[in-house]
Amino acid sequence: MRRNQSLPVLLVGGLAAGLLSGCGTQDDAGGTGKAVVMGMSDEIQATDPASGYDPGSWLLFNNVFQSLMSFPKGSSTPQPEAAKECRFESGGSTTYRCTLRSGLTFSNGDKLTARDVKFSFDRVLKINDELGPGPLLTSIGKVETPDDRTVVFHLKFPDATFPSKIASGAGSIVDHRQYSFDKLRTDGKAVGSGVYKLDSYNKKQAVFSVNSRYEGTAQVKNSGMTMKLFHNNQKALGAALKKGDIDLAYRGLTAKDIESIQDSVTGDKGIDVVEGSSAEVQHLVFNMKDPVAGRLAVRKAMAYLINRNALVTDVYRSTAEPLYSIVPAGIASHRTAFFDMYGDNPKPDKAAQTLRSAGITSKVKLTLWSTPSRYGPATDEEFGAIAKQLNASGLFDATVKSVPYGQYEKGIAAGKYGVYVKGWVPDYPDADNFTSPFFGKGNVLGNNYSNKTIINNLIPAESSATDRTTASGDFSELQDIVATDLPILPLWQGKQYAVAHDDITGLEWTLDASTVFRFWEISKN
């Protein structure tokens, strides 16, 4: 997600599962309407939807701007939001028509019409900011507006996931009167038609109030949200939670950070942990042209030896789960292809047999490349643990090298690394977002892997399936091919957590695989 790469940490860290309680739940009744204060340790990179392509910015976008479609709580199927109705025409997946709700206005009172929708999408593609969401919208060929309430997207190629893409932050609708068509807005302000309006934003905090002009599906359960920014200072975030300066902590915490927060509030009554699902994943990536990692027997031996259960328990403190597919659990079409092929416990005998059958009789010398500046300090610890697992078999001589992110990406592009880490946070909760960006020319992994069946048959077929259930067969075959060829080895799937005082309810409706943090579901009693 967000430049097609993962965050440096889990969406939020977590505590041991036994500490998690059923706190934070509520029925559909509204809260008291009190304002809520949350703390976040990572950054908001932009307030302009044409630039921000990071989770912090999308958190802002999802609450300030409307999109034609949105993900309802607990669902990965997009539903109309600013639109009254959207559909593909004539059963195909190249023409997508939306009819807007009547009476839509921006928070400043300007009317929202089809012109604003066309302007918003054309603007993202025109500016094409390197930190923007343009890569999600490349299927758009032309946007037409037959009248003030109708928008027709003509796509360059079949894209059945288009409804999910425009339900993400990439689909944010801006006021054409308030935004330049060919320049980013840099004043830190935002004008949208979403549930909230941005009252103020600076380095310390962002203040949101309820948008009284909002027309859509959300039911608001508070009177506003203040988001205090701690800029990767987890210690200060934990202290603020303990002192009561904030009501809840979310985003950017590693497992160790959460443990630190837990220790700081041990014995304090009234602070709870709420767990939710996540589709963040991490993979080992193999350079298929590398003289060592490029050998299938080496990759298979590693698949037989790596103990994911130990990694998520010892390194990530059970804030993640073992992953045995490129499509994570909770996403339609997930299947455990790697579990079926290699199992979940180390098999040193099979690893040895695989290497011997390929004529490899001496220890395999291997370097695992890590970059904690992108994927978090736990990545080095994790790779150290993987190296120990491999070396304990007597079959490998594995070491770990850690480099800054800029150097890391250059090394991948130059083909210098045989085995390295890549993380991924999805832009939208569809199996397509875990497959199509990973394969073919220019894929985000940079590992020189190409499979004609995947590129020429399976991805085009699933991309054309407007009924996503019919794509399950294509995704199953694709996952089997990847498990067989082993261009990547899935390691873990993250979880989401929020830590909050016990007068905060509704958090469970903000922590799901859609990655949409819904301010409006949170209430303070």
Short mmCIF file of C-alpha atoms in Angstrom, two decimals:
data_model
loop_
_atom_site.label_atom_id
_atom_site.label_comp_id
_atom_site.label_asym_id
_atom_site.label_seq_id
_atom_site.Cartn_x
_atom_site.Cartn_y
_atom_site.Cartn_z
CA MET A 1 0.00 0.00 0.00
CA ARG A 2 0.93 3.61 -0.39
CA ARG A 3 3.64 3.53 -3.02
CA ASN A 4 3.12 -0.23 -3.23
CA GLN A 5 5.19 -0.92 -0.15
CA SER A 6 4.47 -1.68 3.44
CA LEU A 7 4.88 0.42 6.52
CA PRO A 8 7.96 0.04 8.67
CA VAL A 9 5.89 -1.50 11.45
CA LEU A 10 2.72 -3.42 12.08
CA LEU A 11 -0.38 -1.28 11.69
CA VAL A 12 -0.34 -1.15 15.44
CA GLY A 13 1.57 -3.38 17.77
CA GLY A 14 -0.12 -5.77 20.13
CA LEU A 15 -0.11 -7.67 23.38
CA ALA A 16 -0.22 -11.37 23.95
CA ALA A 17 -3.57 -12.76 22.90
CA GLY A 18 -4.42 -13.74 26.45
CA LEU A 19 -4.44 -10.09 27.47
CA LEU A 20 -7.02 -9.11 24.88
CA SER A 21 -10.52 -8.61 26.11
CA GLY A 22 -13.92 -7.94 24.67
CA CYS A 23 -13.72 -4.32 25.68
CA GLY A 24 -14.66 -1.53 23.38
CA THR A 25 -17.73 -3.22 21.98
CA GLN A 26 -21.10 -1.54 21.63
CA ASP A 27 -24.32 -1.96 19.75
CA ASP A 28 -25.52 0.34 17.00
CA ALA A 29 -26.75 2.94 19.46
CA GLY A 30 -25.00 6.28 19.29
CA GLY A 31 -22.56 7.49 21.91
CA THR A 32 -22.85 10.57 24.09
CA GLY A 33 -21.51 12.83 21.39
CA LYS A 34 -18.35 13.81 23.28
CA ALA A 35 -15.25 14.72 21.32
CA VAL A 36 -12.45 12.13 21.22
CA VAL A 37 -8.66 12.62 21.37
CA MET A 38 -6.44 10.01 19.75
CA GLY A 39 -2.67 9.71 19.53
CA MET A 40 -0.70 8.45 16.56
CA SER A 41 3.06 7.98 16.31
CA ASP A 42 3.50 7.99 12.55
CA GLU A 43 3.10 10.86 10.13
CA ILE A 44 0.49 12.49 7.93
CA GLN A 45 2.47 13.07 4.75
CA ALA A 46 -0.14 15.15 2.94
CA THR A 47 -3.59 16.72 3.24
CA ASP A 48 -4.03 16.75 -0.55
CA PRO A 49 -5.39 13.46 -1.95
CA ALA A 50 -3.36 13.91 -5.13
CA SER A 51 -0.18 13.47 -3.12
CA GLY A 52 -0.77 11.38 0.00
CA TYR A 53 -0.31 7.66 -0.54
CA ASP A 54 0.57 6.65 3.00
CA PRO A 55 -1.62 5.25 5.80
CA GLY A 56 -1.50 8.41 7.93
CA SER A 57 -2.69 10.58 5.05
CA TRP A 58 -5.35 8.08 4.01
CA LEU A 59 -6.67 8.08 7.57
CA LEU A 60 -7.30 11.80 7.10
CA PHE A 61 -8.73 11.36 3.60
CA ASN A 62 -11.16 8.63 4.63
CA ASN A 63 -12.74 10.94 7.20
CA VAL A 64 -12.62 14.32 5.43
CA PHE A 65 -13.34 13.40 1.82
CA GLN A 66 -16.11 11.33 0.29
CA SER A 67 -15.55 8.78 -2.41
CA LEU A 68 -18.13 7.40 -4.82
CA MET A 69 -17.89 4.04 -3.07
CA SER A 70 -16.79 3.05 0.43
CA PHE A 71 -16.18 -0.03 2.54
CA PRO A 72 -18.86 -0.57 5.21
CA LYS A 73 -17.62 -1.64 8.60
CA GLY A 74 -16.62 -5.30 8.65
CA SER A 75 -16.94 -5.67 4.87
CA SER A 76 -14.49 -5.92 1.98
CA THR A 77 -17.22 -5.30 -0.62
CA PRO A 78 -17.53 -1.62 -1.64
CA GLN A 79 -20.94 0.01 -1.42
CA PRO A 80 -22.22 3.38 -2.74
CA GLU A 81 -21.29 6.42 -0.61
CA ALA A 82 -21.30 9.74 -2.49
CA ALA A 83 -22.92 7.76 -5.27
CA LYS A 84 -26.51 6.58 -5.14
CA GLU A 85 -25.60 3.78 -7.52
CA CYS A 86 -22.56 2.54 -9.44
CA ARG A 87 -22.35 -0.34 -11.91
CA PHE A 88 -20.40 -1.78 -14.81
CA GLU A 89 -22.36 -1.43 -18.03
CA SER A 90 -23.40 -4.34 -20.26
CA GLY A 91 -21.86 -6.96 -17.99
CA GLY A 92 -18.34 -5.92 -18.91
CA SER A 93 -15.58 -4.34 -16.87
CA THR A 94 -14.44 -1.41 -19.02
CA THR A 95 -17.30 1.10 -18.60
CA TYR A 96 -18.31 2.09 -15.08
CA ARG A 97 -21.26 4.42 -14.50
CA CYS A 98 -22.11 6.19 -11.24
CA THR A 99 -25.12 8.30 -10.30
CA LEU A 100 -24.51 10.76 -7.47
CA ARG A 101 -26.75 11.25 -4.46
CA SER A 102 -28.84 14.38 -4.70
CA GLY A 103 -28.04 17.39 -2.54
CA LEU A 104 -24.33 16.72 -2.01
CA THR A 105 -22.31 19.69 -0.78
CA PHE A 106 -18.78 20.30 0.38
CA SER A 107 -18.14 21.41 3.93
CA ASN A 108 -17.76 25.03 2.71
CA GLY A 109 -21.24 24.99 1.17
CA ASP A 110 -20.22 24.52 -2.47
CA LYS A 111 -22.33 22.04 -4.40
CA LEU A 112 -20.72 18.70 -5.28
CA THR A 113 -21.50 17.66 -8.85
CA ALA A 114 -20.17 15.26 -11.44
CA ARG A 115 -17.78 18.00 -12.51
CA ASP A 116 -15.99 17.72 -9.15
CA VAL A 117 -15.72 13.95 -9.48
CA LYS A 118 -14.21 14.16 -12.97
CA PHE A 119 -11.92 16.98 -11.83
CA SER A 120 -10.66 14.93 -8.87
CA PHE A 121 -9.67 11.87 -10.91
CA ASP A 122 -8.28 13.84 -13.85
CA ARG A 123 -6.30 15.95 -11.39
CA VAL A 124 -4.58 12.97 -9.74
CA LEU A 125 -3.54 11.67 -13.15
CA LYS A 126 -2.50 15.12 -14.38
CA ILE A 127 -0.30 15.93 -11.38
CA ASN A 128 1.00 12.36 -11.23
CA ASP A 129 2.86 13.10 -8.02
CA GLU A 130 5.55 10.56 -7.21
CA LEU A 131 4.07 10.23 -3.72
CA GLY A 132 0.50 10.12 -4.98
CA PRO A 133 -2.04 7.36 -5.68
CA GLY A 134 -1.81 7.61 -9.47
CA PRO A 135 -0.68 3.96 -9.85
CA LEU A 136 -4.10 2.83 -8.63
CA LEU A 137 -5.90 4.77 -11.35
CA THR A 138 -3.93 3.77 -14.42
CA SER A 139 -6.88 1.87 -15.89
CA ILE A 140 -8.80 5.14 -16.38
CA GLY A 141 -8.88 6.20 -20.02
CA LYS A 142 -11.51 8.95 -20.01
CA VAL A 143 -14.08 10.34 -17.57
CA GLU A 144 -17.34 11.74 -18.95
CA THR A 145 -20.11 13.70 -17.21
CA PRO A 146 -23.37 13.50 -19.22
CA ASP A 147 -25.11 15.59 -16.53
CA ASP A 148 -24.50 17.00 -13.04
CA ARG A 149 -25.22 13.70 -11.31
CA THR A 150 -23.73 11.16 -13.74
CA VAL A 151 -20.11 10.11 -14.06
CA VAL A 152 -18.95 7.55 -16.62
CA PHE A 153 -15.47 6.02 -16.45
CA HIS A 154 -14.14 4.52 -19.68
CA LEU A 155 -11.32 2.17 -18.74
CA LYS A 156 -8.33 1.32 -20.92
CA PHE A 157 -8.57 -2.35 -20.01
CA PRO A 158 -10.88 -4.61 -17.98
CA ASP A 159 -10.58 -3.76 -14.30
CA ALA A 160 -13.17 -5.45 -12.11
CA THR A 161 -11.43 -4.11 -9.01
CA PHE A 162 -12.11 -0.51 -10.05
CA PRO A 163 -14.98 -0.13 -7.51
CA SER A 164 -12.57 -1.10 -4.71
CA LYS A 165 -9.88 1.26 -5.97
CA ILE A 166 -12.19 4.27 -6.01
CA ALA A 167 -13.50 3.32 -2.56
CA SER A 168 -9.96 3.87 -1.24
CA GLY A 169 -8.21 7.15 -0.51
CA ALA A 170 -7.38 7.36 -4.21
CA GLY A 171 -11.07 8.09 -4.87
CA SER A 172 -11.28 11.19 -2.67
CA ILE A 173 -13.47 13.89 -4.22
CA VAL A 174 -12.23 17.49 -3.95
CA ASP A 175 -13.92 20.81 -4.69
CA HIS A 176 -12.78 22.02 -8.12
CA ARG A 177 -13.11 25.62 -6.90
CA GLN A 178 -10.65 25.06 -4.06
CA TYR A 179 -7.91 23.02 -5.75
CA SER A 180 -5.60 23.80 -8.64
CA PHE A 181 -5.86 21.29 -11.48
CA ASP A 182 -2.12 20.98 -12.05
CA LYS A 183 -0.60 21.86 -8.66
CA LEU A 184 -0.74 20.34 -5.21
CA ARG A 185 -2.34 22.20 -2.35
CA THR A 186 0.36 22.89 0.25
CA ASP A 187 -1.37 25.07 2.85
CA GLY A 188 -2.29 22.15 5.12
CA LYS A 189 -6.00 22.70 4.56
CA ALA A 190 -8.60 20.35 3.09
CA VAL A 191 -12.10 20.86 1.70
CA GLY A 192 -14.20 17.74 1.28
CA SER A 193 -17.73 16.44 1.68
CA GLY A 194 -16.92 13.65 4.12
CA VAL A 195 -18.14 12.96 7.62
CA TYR A 196 -15.69 15.44 9.16
CA LYS A 197 -14.09 18.70 8.23
CA LEU A 198 -10.48 19.55 8.99
CA ASP A 199 -10.51 22.61 11.26
CA SER A 200 -6.76 22.89 11.73
CA TYR A 201 -3.57 20.99 11.07
CA ASN A 202 0.00 21.51 12.24
CA LYS A 203 2.96 19.38 13.29
CA LYS A 204 1.45 18.72 16.71
CA GLN A 205 -2.15 17.85 15.89
CA ALA A 206 -5.04 17.73 13.46
CA VAL A 207 -8.45 18.86 14.69
CA PHE A 208 -11.65 17.58 13.08
CA SER A 209 -15.26 18.56 13.68
CA VAL A 210 -18.41 16.90 12.37
CA ASN A 211 -19.42 18.14 8.93
CA SER A 212 -23.04 19.24 9.29
CA ARG A 213 -23.44 19.23 5.51
CA TYR A 214 -22.45 15.57 5.11
CA GLU A 215 -24.87 13.33 3.17
CA GLY A 216 -23.96 9.64 3.16
CA THR A 217 -24.11 6.31 4.92
CA ALA A 218 -22.13 7.04 8.11
CA GLN A 219 -23.84 7.54 11.47
CA VAL A 220 -21.68 9.78 13.63
CA LYS A 221 -21.20 8.84 17.27
CA ASN A 222 -19.05 11.71 18.53
CA SER A 223 -18.83 15.47 18.15
CA GLY A 224 -15.30 15.59 16.79
CA MET A 225 -11.83 14.11 16.79
CA THR A 226 -8.46 15.59 17.71
CA MET A 227 -5.51 13.59 16.42
CA LYS A 228 -2.30 14.33 18.31
CA LEU A 229 0.89 13.50 16.42
CA PHE A 230 3.85 12.01 18.28
CA HIS A 231 6.28 11.64 15.34
CA ASN A 232 7.56 8.17 16.16
CA ASN A 233 7.97 8.98 19.87
CA GLN A 234 6.28 5.91 21.32
CA LYS A 235 7.42 6.72 24.85
CA ALA A 236 5.63 10.06 24.75
CA LEU A 237 2.56 8.39 23.23
CA GLY A 238 2.40 5.87 26.08
CA ALA A 239 2.87 8.59 28.68
CA ALA A 240 0.06 10.65 27.14
CA LEU A 241 -2.27 7.65 27.28
CA LYS A 242 -1.43 6.97 30.93
CA LYS A 243 -1.89 10.62 31.93
CA GLY A 244 -5.23 10.80 30.14
CA ASP A 245 -4.05 13.43 27.65
CA ILE A 246 -5.35 11.17 24.90
CA ASP A 247 -8.28 8.74 24.89
CA LEU A 248 -6.72 6.15 22.60
CA ALA A 249 -3.47 5.26 20.85
CA TYR A 250 -3.40 3.97 17.28
CA ARG A 251 -0.99 3.52 14.34
CA GLY A 252 2.71 3.09 14.13
CA LEU A 253 3.46 1.02 17.22
CA THR A 254 5.66 -2.07 17.08
CA ALA A 255 5.17 -5.11 19.28
CA LYS A 256 7.87 -3.86 21.66
CA ASP A 257 6.30 -0.41 21.76
CA ILE A 258 2.97 -1.88 22.81
CA GLU A 259 4.75 -3.95 25.43
CA SER A 260 6.29 -0.75 26.73
CA ILE A 261 2.88 0.89 26.88
CA GLN A 262 1.52 -2.18 28.63
CA ASP A 263 4.30 -1.98 31.22
CA SER A 264 3.67 1.71 31.76
CA VAL A 265 -0.01 1.17 32.49
CA THR A 266 0.28 -2.11 34.40
CA GLY A 267 -1.99 -1.88 37.39
CA ASP A 268 -3.91 1.04 35.95
CA LYS A 269 -7.55 0.19 35.70
CA GLY A 270 -9.58 1.41 32.81
CA ILE A 271 -7.14 0.94 29.93
CA ASP A 272 -8.09 -1.73 27.42
CA VAL A 273 -6.69 -3.31 24.29
CA VAL A 274 -8.91 -3.89 21.27
CA GLU A 275 -7.82 -6.34 18.57
CA GLY A 276 -8.86 -6.27 14.94
CA SER A 277 -7.90 -7.98 11.72
CA SER A 278 -5.32 -6.70 9.27
CA ALA A 279 -4.18 -7.58 5.77
CA GLU A 280 -0.62 -6.30 6.20
CA VAL A 281 1.84 -8.98 5.08
CA GLN A 282 5.56 -9.59 4.87
CA HIS A 283 7.50 -11.79 2.45
CA LEU A 284 10.98 -13.07 1.83
CA VAL A 285 11.78 -12.18 -1.77
CA PHE A 286 14.19 -14.14 -3.96
CA ASN A 287 16.14 -12.66 -6.85
CA MET A 288 15.57 -15.26 -9.54
CA LYS A 289 18.81 -14.27 -11.34
CA ASP A 290 20.98 -14.61 -8.25
CA PRO A 291 23.47 -17.53 -8.54
CA VAL A 292 22.41 -18.90 -5.14
CA ALA A 293 18.83 -17.78 -4.44
CA GLY A 294 18.00 -18.28 -8.10
CA ARG A 295 18.27 -22.05 -7.62
CA LEU A 296 14.87 -23.59 -6.89
CA ALA A 297 16.38 -26.23 -4.58
CA VAL A 298 17.79 -23.52 -2.32
CA ARG A 299 14.45 -21.76 -2.12
CA LYS A 300 12.61 -25.00 -1.41
CA ALA A 301 15.07 -25.94 1.31
CA MET A 302 14.41 -22.58 2.96
CA ALA A 303 10.66 -23.13 2.68
CA TYR A 304 11.07 -26.45 4.52
CA LEU A 305 13.22 -24.92 7.28
CA ILE A 306 11.78 -21.53 8.23
CA ASN A 307 9.59 -21.69 11.34
CA ARG A 308 6.99 -18.95 11.06
CA ASN A 309 5.39 -19.82 14.39
CA ALA A 310 8.67 -19.09 16.19
CA LEU A 311 9.07 -15.79 14.33
CA VAL A 312 5.65 -14.42 15.22
CA THR A 313 5.93 -15.61 18.82
CA ASP A 314 9.50 -14.67 19.65
CA VAL A 315 10.02 -11.60 17.49
CA TYR A 316 6.55 -10.13 17.05
CA ARG A 317 5.09 -11.10 20.44
CA SER A 318 2.07 -12.72 18.77
CA THR A 319 1.03 -9.47 17.11
CA ALA A 320 1.19 -11.31 13.79
CA GLU A 321 0.13 -14.69 12.48
CA PRO A 322 2.00 -17.17 10.27
CA LEU A 323 1.17 -16.66 6.60
CA TYR A 324 1.11 -19.51 4.09
CA SER A 325 -0.15 -17.70 1.02
CA ILE A 326 0.45 -14.54 -0.95
CA VAL A 327 -3.24 -13.73 -0.33
CA PRO A 328 -3.78 -13.21 3.42
CA ALA A 329 -6.52 -14.76 5.52
CA GLY A 330 -9.69 -12.70 5.56
CA ILE A 331 -9.36 -11.81 1.87
CA ALA A 332 -11.61 -13.71 -0.52
CA SER A 333 -9.81 -16.48 -2.48
CA HIS A 334 -7.19 -17.04 0.25
CA ARG A 335 -5.84 -20.56 0.39
CA THR A 336 -2.86 -22.02 2.25
CA ALA A 337 -0.80 -23.16 -0.73
CA PHE A 338 2.55 -22.94 1.11
CA PHE A 339 1.22 -24.87 4.10
CA ASP A 340 -0.08 -27.60 1.80
CA MET A 341 3.24 -27.84 -0.02
CA TYR A 342 5.82 -27.34 2.75
CA GLY A 343 3.95 -27.71 6.05
CA ASP A 344 4.14 -25.55 9.15
CA ASN A 345 6.98 -27.25 11.06
CA PRO A 346 10.64 -27.38 9.98
CA LYS A 347 11.52 -30.44 7.90
CA PRO A 348 15.35 -30.61 7.82
CA ASP A 349 15.33 -34.09 6.23
CA LYS A 350 13.27 -32.88 3.26
CA ALA A 351 15.42 -29.76 2.99
CA ALA A 352 18.58 -31.90 2.88
CA GLN A 353 17.09 -34.25 0.33
CA THR A 354 16.03 -31.34 -1.87
CA LEU A 355 19.54 -29.88 -1.87
CA ARG A 356 21.25 -33.24 -2.49
CA SER A 357 18.92 -33.99 -5.39
CA ALA A 358 20.11 -30.75 -6.98
CA GLY A 359 23.76 -31.70 -6.47
CA ILE A 360 24.27 -29.25 -3.58
CA THR A 361 26.34 -31.05 -0.93
CA SER A 362 28.14 -28.23 0.89
CA LYS A 363 26.63 -25.55 3.08
CA VAL A 364 24.71 -22.92 1.17
CA LYS A 365 26.26 -19.49 1.77
CA LEU A 366 23.51 -16.90 1.85
CA THR A 367 23.02 -13.25 2.83
CA LEU A 368 19.63 -12.03 4.03
CA TRP A 369 19.18 -8.30 3.36
CA SER A 370 17.14 -6.17 5.75
CA THR A 371 16.23 -2.49 6.10
CA PRO A 372 14.84 -1.52 9.51
CA SER A 373 14.47 2.10 8.42
CA ARG A 374 11.56 0.99 6.23
CA TYR A 375 10.16 -2.14 7.83
CA GLY A 376 10.96 -1.48 11.47
CA PRO A 377 13.70 -2.44 13.93
CA ALA A 378 12.12 -5.86 14.47
CA THR A 379 13.05 -6.76 10.89
CA ASP A 380 16.73 -7.15 11.76
CA GLU A 381 15.80 -9.31 14.75
CA GLU A 382 13.48 -11.36 12.57
CA PHE A 383 16.11 -11.93 9.90
CA GLY A 384 18.64 -12.86 12.55
CA ALA A 385 16.19 -15.48 13.79
CA ILE A 386 15.67 -16.80 10.25
CA ALA A 387 19.43 -17.08 9.75
CA LYS A 388 19.72 -19.06 12.99
CA GLN A 389 16.93 -21.41 11.87
CA LEU A 390 18.64 -22.04 8.55
CA ASN A 391 22.09 -22.51 10.11
CA ALA A 392 20.77 -24.84 12.83
CA SER A 393 19.94 -27.35 10.08
CA GLY A 394 23.60 -27.63 9.17
CA LEU A 395 22.65 -26.96 5.55
CA PHE A 396 23.17 -23.20 5.41
CA ASP A 397 25.75 -20.58 6.29
CA ALA A 398 23.42 -17.58 6.44
CA THR A 399 24.24 -14.06 7.56
CA VAL A 400 22.25 -10.83 7.77
CA LYS A 401 23.13 -7.42 6.39
CA SER A 402 21.10 -4.33 7.22
CA VAL A 403 21.24 -1.12 5.18
CA PRO A 404 19.36 2.21 5.03
CA TYR A 405 16.24 2.21 2.89
CA GLY A 406 17.61 4.37 0.09
CA GLN A 407 20.61 2.10 -0.34
CA TYR A 408 18.36 -0.93 0.03
CA GLU A 409 16.09 0.00 -2.87
CA LYS A 410 19.08 0.81 -5.09
CA GLY A 411 20.62 -2.56 -4.26
CA ILE A 412 17.41 -4.37 -5.23
CA ALA A 413 17.16 -2.44 -8.50
CA ALA A 414 20.77 -3.30 -9.31
CA GLY A 415 20.20 -6.99 -8.58
CA LYS A 416 22.78 -7.04 -5.79
CA TYR A 417 20.64 -8.91 -3.26
CA GLY A 418 19.71 -12.57 -3.46
CA VAL A 419 17.24 -12.66 -0.56
CA TYR A 420 15.51 -9.60 0.90
CA VAL A 421 12.38 -8.43 2.68
CA LYS A 422 9.28 -6.75 1.30
CA GLY A 423 6.18 -5.76 3.20
CA TRP A 424 2.77 -4.83 1.86
CA VAL A 425 -0.27 -3.02 3.20
CA PRO A 426 -3.16 -3.27 0.74
CA ASP A 427 -4.78 -0.35 -1.02
CA TYR A 428 -8.05 -2.26 -1.17
CA PRO A 429 -9.16 -5.62 0.27
CA ASP A 430 -9.18 -7.78 -2.86
CA ALA A 431 -6.86 -10.65 -3.79
CA ASP A 432 -5.93 -8.71 -6.93
CA ASN A 433 -4.02 -6.20 -4.79
CA PHE A 434 -1.81 -9.01 -3.45
CA THR A 435 -1.11 -10.53 -6.85
CA SER A 436 -1.18 -8.24 -9.89
CA PRO A 437 1.38 -5.74 -8.50
CA PHE A 438 3.83 -8.58 -7.75
CA PHE A 439 4.23 -10.22 -11.14
CA GLY A 440 5.34 -9.21 -14.61
CA LYS A 441 7.45 -6.38 -15.94
CA GLY A 442 7.97 -3.54 -13.49
CA ASN A 443 6.55 -5.49 -10.54
CA VAL A 444 7.05 -4.00 -7.09
CA LEU A 445 9.22 -6.90 -5.91
CA GLY A 446 12.02 -6.31 -8.41
CA ASN A 447 13.02 -9.98 -8.29
CA ASN A 448 13.16 -10.84 -12.02
CA TYR A 449 10.31 -13.34 -11.77
CA SER A 450 7.94 -13.76 -14.68
CA ASN A 451 5.39 -16.48 -15.35
CA LYS A 452 3.46 -16.41 -18.64
CA THR A 453 0.45 -18.26 -17.24
CA ILE A 454 0.09 -15.70 -14.47
CA ILE A 455 0.71 -12.66 -16.66
CA ASN A 456 -1.11 -13.66 -19.83
CA ASN A 457 -3.98 -15.74 -18.47
CA LEU A 458 -4.73 -15.61 -14.75
CA ILE A 459 -4.39 -11.91 -13.97
CA PRO A 460 -6.30 -10.78 -17.08
CA ALA A 461 -9.04 -13.30 -16.28
CA GLU A 462 -9.47 -12.28 -12.64
CA SER A 463 -9.27 -8.59 -13.55
CA SER A 464 -12.23 -9.05 -15.89
CA ALA A 465 -14.46 -10.84 -13.35
CA THR A 466 -16.98 -8.28 -12.15
CA ASP A 467 -18.46 -11.02 -9.95
CA ARG A 468 -15.40 -11.47 -7.75
CA THR A 469 -16.50 -14.93 -6.57
CA THR A 470 -15.92 -16.25 -10.09
CA ALA A 471 -12.24 -15.24 -9.87
CA SER A 472 -11.50 -17.71 -7.07
CA GLY A 473 -10.36 -20.43 -9.47
CA ASP A 474 -7.84 -18.10 -11.13
CA PHE A 475 -6.51 -16.98 -7.77
CA SER A 476 -6.22 -20.58 -6.54
CA GLU A 477 -4.18 -21.58 -9.56
CA LEU A 478 -2.02 -18.48 -9.21
CA GLN A 479 -1.27 -19.22 -5.54
CA ASP A 480 -0.31 -22.81 -6.41
CA ILE A 481 2.08 -21.63 -9.13
CA VAL A 482 3.76 -19.18 -6.76
CA ALA A 483 4.11 -21.84 -4.06
CA THR A 484 5.72 -24.13 -6.64
CA ASP A 485 8.04 -21.57 -8.25
CA LEU A 486 8.87 -19.82 -4.95
CA PRO A 487 9.75 -16.32 -6.17
CA ILE A 488 8.64 -15.19 -2.70
CA LEU A 489 8.04 -16.90 0.63
CA PRO A 490 5.19 -15.46 2.77
CA LEU A 491 6.21 -15.00 6.40
CA TRP A 492 3.49 -13.33 8.44
CA GLN A 493 0.22 -11.44 8.43
CA GLY A 494 -0.23 -8.59 10.88
CA LYS A 495 -2.97 -7.76 13.33
CA GLN A 496 -4.36 -4.39 14.31
CA TYR A 497 -4.66 -3.10 17.85
CA ALA A 498 -5.77 0.06 19.55
CA VAL A 499 -5.14 0.88 23.21
CA ALA A 500 -7.84 3.01 24.82
CA HIS A 501 -9.43 4.11 28.03
CA ASP A 502 -12.50 2.03 28.79
CA ASP A 503 -14.93 4.90 28.21
CA ILE A 504 -14.11 4.63 24.50
CA THR A 505 -16.35 2.34 22.47
CA GLY A 506 -16.74 1.38 18.82
CA LEU A 507 -13.08 0.71 18.04
CA GLU A 508 -13.81 -2.80 16.81
CA TRP A 509 -15.63 -1.19 13.85
CA THR A 510 -12.45 0.64 12.80
CA LEU A 511 -10.02 -2.29 12.79
CA ASP A 512 -10.67 -4.51 9.77
CA ALA A 513 -9.01 -5.61 6.55
CA SER A 514 -10.29 -2.56 4.65
CA THR A 515 -7.69 -0.48 6.57
CA VAL A 516 -10.29 2.30 6.92
CA PHE A 517 -10.13 3.92 10.37
CA ARG A 518 -13.66 5.25 10.84
CA PHE A 519 -13.69 8.21 13.23
CA TRP A 520 -17.48 8.22 13.23
CA GLU A 521 -17.78 4.78 14.83
CA ILE A 522 -15.88 5.85 17.97
CA SER A 523 -17.72 7.27 20.94
CA LYS A 524 -16.76 8.46 24.41
CA ASN A 525 -19.14 7.68 27.25
#
